[in-house]
Coordinates of C-alpha atoms in Angstrom, one line a residue:
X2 CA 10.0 -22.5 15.3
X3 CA 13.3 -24.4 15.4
X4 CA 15.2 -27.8 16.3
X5 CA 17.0 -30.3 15.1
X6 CA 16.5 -32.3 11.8
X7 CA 18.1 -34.8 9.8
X8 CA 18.9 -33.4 6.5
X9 CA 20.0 -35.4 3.8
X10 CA 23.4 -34.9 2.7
X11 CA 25.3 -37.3 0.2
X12 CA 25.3 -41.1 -0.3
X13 CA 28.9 -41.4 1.9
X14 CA 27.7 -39.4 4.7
X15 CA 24.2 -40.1 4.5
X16 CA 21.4 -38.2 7.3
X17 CA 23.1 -35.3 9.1
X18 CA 21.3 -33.7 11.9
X19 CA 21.1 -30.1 11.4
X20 CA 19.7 -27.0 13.0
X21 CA 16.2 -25.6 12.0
X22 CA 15.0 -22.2 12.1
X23 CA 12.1 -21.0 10.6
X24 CA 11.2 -17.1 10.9
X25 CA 9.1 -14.8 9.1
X26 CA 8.6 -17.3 5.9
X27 CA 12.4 -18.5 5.7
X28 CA 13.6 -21.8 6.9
X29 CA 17.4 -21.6 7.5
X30 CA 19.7 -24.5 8.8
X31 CA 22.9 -24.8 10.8
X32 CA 25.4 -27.1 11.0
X33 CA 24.2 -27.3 15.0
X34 CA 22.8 -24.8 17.3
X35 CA 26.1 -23.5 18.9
X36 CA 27.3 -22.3 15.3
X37 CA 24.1 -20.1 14.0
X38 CA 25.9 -17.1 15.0
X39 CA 28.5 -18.6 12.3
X40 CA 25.4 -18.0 9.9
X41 CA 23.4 -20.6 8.0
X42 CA 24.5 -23.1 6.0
X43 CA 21.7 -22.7 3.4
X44 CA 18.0 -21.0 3.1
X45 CA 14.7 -21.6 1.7
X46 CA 11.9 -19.1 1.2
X47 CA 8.5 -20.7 2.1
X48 CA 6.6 -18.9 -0.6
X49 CA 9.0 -20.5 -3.4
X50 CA 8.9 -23.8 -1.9
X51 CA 6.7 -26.8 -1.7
X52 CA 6.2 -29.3 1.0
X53 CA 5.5 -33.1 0.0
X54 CA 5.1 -35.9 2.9
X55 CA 6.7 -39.3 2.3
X56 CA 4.5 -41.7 0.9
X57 CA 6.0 -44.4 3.2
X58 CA 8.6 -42.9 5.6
X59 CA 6.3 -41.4 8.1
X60 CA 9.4 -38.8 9.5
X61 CA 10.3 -37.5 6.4
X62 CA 9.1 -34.7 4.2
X63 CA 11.0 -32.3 1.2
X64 CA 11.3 -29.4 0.6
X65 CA 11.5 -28.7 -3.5
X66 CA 11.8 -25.5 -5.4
X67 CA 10.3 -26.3 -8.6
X68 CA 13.4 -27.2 -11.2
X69 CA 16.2 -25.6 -9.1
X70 CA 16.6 -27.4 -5.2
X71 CA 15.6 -30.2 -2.8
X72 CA 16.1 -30.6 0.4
X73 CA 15.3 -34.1 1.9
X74 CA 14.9 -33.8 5.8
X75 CA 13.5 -36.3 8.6
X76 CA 12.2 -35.4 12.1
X77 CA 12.7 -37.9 15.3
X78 CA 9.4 -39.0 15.4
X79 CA 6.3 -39.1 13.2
X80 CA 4.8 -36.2 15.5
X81 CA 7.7 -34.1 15.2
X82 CA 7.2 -34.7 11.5
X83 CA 3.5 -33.1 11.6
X84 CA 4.5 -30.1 14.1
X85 CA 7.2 -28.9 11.0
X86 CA 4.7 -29.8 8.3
X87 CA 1.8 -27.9 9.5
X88 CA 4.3 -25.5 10.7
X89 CA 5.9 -24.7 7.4
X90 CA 2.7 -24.8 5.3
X91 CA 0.9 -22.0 7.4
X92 CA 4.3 -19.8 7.2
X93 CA 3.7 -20.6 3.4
X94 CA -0.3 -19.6 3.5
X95 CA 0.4 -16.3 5.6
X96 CA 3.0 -15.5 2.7
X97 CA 0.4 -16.3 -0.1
X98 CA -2.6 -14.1 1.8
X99 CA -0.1 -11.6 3.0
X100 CA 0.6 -11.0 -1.6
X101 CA -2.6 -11.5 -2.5
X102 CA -3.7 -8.8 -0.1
X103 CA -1.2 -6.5 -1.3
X104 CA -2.0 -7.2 -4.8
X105 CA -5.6 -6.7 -3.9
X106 CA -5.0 -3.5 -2.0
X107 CA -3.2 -1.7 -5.0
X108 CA -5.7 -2.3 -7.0
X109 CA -8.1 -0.8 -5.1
X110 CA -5.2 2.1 -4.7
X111 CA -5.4 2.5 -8.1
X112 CA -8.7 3.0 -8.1
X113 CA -9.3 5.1 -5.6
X114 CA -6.7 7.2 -7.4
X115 CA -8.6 7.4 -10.5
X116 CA -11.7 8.5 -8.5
X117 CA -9.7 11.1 -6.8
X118 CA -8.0 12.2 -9.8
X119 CA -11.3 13.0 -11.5
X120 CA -12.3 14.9 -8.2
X121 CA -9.8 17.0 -8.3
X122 CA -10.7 17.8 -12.2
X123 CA -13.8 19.1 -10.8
X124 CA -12.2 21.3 -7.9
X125 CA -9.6 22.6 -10.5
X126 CA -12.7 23.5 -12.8
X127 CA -14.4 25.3 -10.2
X128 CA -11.6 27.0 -8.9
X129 CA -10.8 28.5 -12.8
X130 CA -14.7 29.4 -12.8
X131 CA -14.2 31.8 -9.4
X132 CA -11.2 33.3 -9.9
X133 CA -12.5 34.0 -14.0
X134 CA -15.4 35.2 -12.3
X135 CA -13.3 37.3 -10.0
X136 CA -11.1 38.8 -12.9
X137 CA -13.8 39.5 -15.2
X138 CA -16.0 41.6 -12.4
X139 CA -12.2 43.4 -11.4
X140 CA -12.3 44.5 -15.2
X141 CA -15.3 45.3 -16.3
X142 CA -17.6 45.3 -13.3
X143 CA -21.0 45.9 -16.2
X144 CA -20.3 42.1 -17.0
X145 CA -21.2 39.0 -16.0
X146 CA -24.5 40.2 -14.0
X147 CA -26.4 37.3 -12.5
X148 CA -22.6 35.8 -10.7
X149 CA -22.5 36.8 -6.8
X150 CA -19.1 38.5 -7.4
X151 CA -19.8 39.7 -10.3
X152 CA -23.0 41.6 -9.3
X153 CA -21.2 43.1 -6.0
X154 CA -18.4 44.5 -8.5
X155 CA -21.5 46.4 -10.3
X156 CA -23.3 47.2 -7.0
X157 CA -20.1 48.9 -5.8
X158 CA -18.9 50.9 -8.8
X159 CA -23.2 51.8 -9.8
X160 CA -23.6 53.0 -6.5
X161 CA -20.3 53.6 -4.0
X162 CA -22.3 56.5 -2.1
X163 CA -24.7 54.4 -0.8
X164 CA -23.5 53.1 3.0
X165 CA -26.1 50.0 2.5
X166 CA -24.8 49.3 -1.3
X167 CA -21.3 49.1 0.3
X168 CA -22.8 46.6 3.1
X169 CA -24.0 44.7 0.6
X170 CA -21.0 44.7 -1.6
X171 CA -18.8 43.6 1.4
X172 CA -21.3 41.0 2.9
X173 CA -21.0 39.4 -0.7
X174 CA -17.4 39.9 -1.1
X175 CA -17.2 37.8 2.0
X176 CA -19.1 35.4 1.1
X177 CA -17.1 34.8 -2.5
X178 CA -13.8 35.3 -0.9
X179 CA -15.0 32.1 1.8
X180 CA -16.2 29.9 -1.6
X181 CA -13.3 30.5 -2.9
X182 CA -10.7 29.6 0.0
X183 CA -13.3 26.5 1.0
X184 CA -12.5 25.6 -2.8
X185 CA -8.8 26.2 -2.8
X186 CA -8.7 24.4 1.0
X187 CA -10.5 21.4 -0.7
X188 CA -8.0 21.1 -4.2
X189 CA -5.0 21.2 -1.8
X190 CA -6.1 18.4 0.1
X191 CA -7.4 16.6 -2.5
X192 CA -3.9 16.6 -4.3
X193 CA -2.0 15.4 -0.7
X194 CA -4.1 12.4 -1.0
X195 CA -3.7 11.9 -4.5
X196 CA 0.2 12.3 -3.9
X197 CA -0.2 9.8 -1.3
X198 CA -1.9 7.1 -3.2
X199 CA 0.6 7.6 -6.2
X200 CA 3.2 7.0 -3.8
X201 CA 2.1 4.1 -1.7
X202 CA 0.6 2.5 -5.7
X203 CA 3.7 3.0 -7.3
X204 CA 6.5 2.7 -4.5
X205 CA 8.2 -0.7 -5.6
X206 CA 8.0 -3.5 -2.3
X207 CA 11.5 -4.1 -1.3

């Protein structure tokens, strides 16, 4: 939105009109419309600034940053008045919903990374328990009977002559080796999105 308002200047040159443009949460003003590309003549953040209607002027309103700045401005009519108003106090809402949401949604960032953090924990354990399962049936294949692996490690080496032993040990060895990439597959992906949620939780908002 934009136009012209008085603005409030000093007591020797009193109400000034000035330029009016209000984008994505800032209101900025010109000395007049030819000169914005001589950039503004001051700025107010909506989300810092609050909006108070003349008790008994019905075209002016200010504009006050708590203990710093105010900025005392009139509109033409009373109905110009209320088009800026409501106009500045929804760019100030969207700001306030737009940080809340954000604040909301790293929370729930943060969350989600705890709950993925522990599931990888899990994927991490299991992957130590295969591949010690794998090492300890490469080593001693008399160990660790009862294990899938470990059993077709003792199959092989107990009985290597037999064609359907061997069928047997390769049908599990299969079947151990697809666990075990299925595992690894999972962990890898489950740390990407980790890595992603640390990211976008911890990645200061410029």
């Amino acid at each position: 939105m934009e136009g012209v308002l008085w603005k409030w200047t000093n007591y020797l040159s009193g109400w000034q009109p000035r330029w009016f443009v209000l984008d994505n949460g800032v209101l900025a003003y010109y000395k007049s419309q030819e000169e914005v590309h001589q950039g503004s003549k001051g700025a107010l953040k909506m989300s810092v600034c609050e909006i108070a209607v003349h008790p008994t002027d019905q075209t002016r309103f200010d504009l006050i940053i708590p203990h710093e700045q105010h900025f005392y401005v009139k509109a033409a009519t009373p109905a110009e008045r209320q088009t800026w108003v409501v106009a500045l106090g929804t760019a100030k809402a969207c700001l306030a919903d737009s940080r809340n949401r954000k604040e909301q949604g790293l929370e729930e960032s943060k969350e989600t990374l705890k709950g993925k953090m522990s599931e990888l924990r899990l994927y991490c354990d299991l992957l130590l328990q295969q591949v010690s399962n794998i090492k300890t049936a490469a080593t001693d294949p008399d160990q660790g009977v009862g294990t899938g692996t470990v059993y077709l490690y003792k199959l092989f080496f107990s009985y290597w002559t037999s064609p359907e032993k061997t069928d047997q040990k390769n049908l599990m060895l299969h079947e151990s080796s697809s666990l075990l990439s299925a595992t690894c597959d999972t962990f890898i992906r489950t740390m990407n999105e980790c890595m992603k949620l640390a990211d976008n939780s911890f990645t200061p908002q410029i």
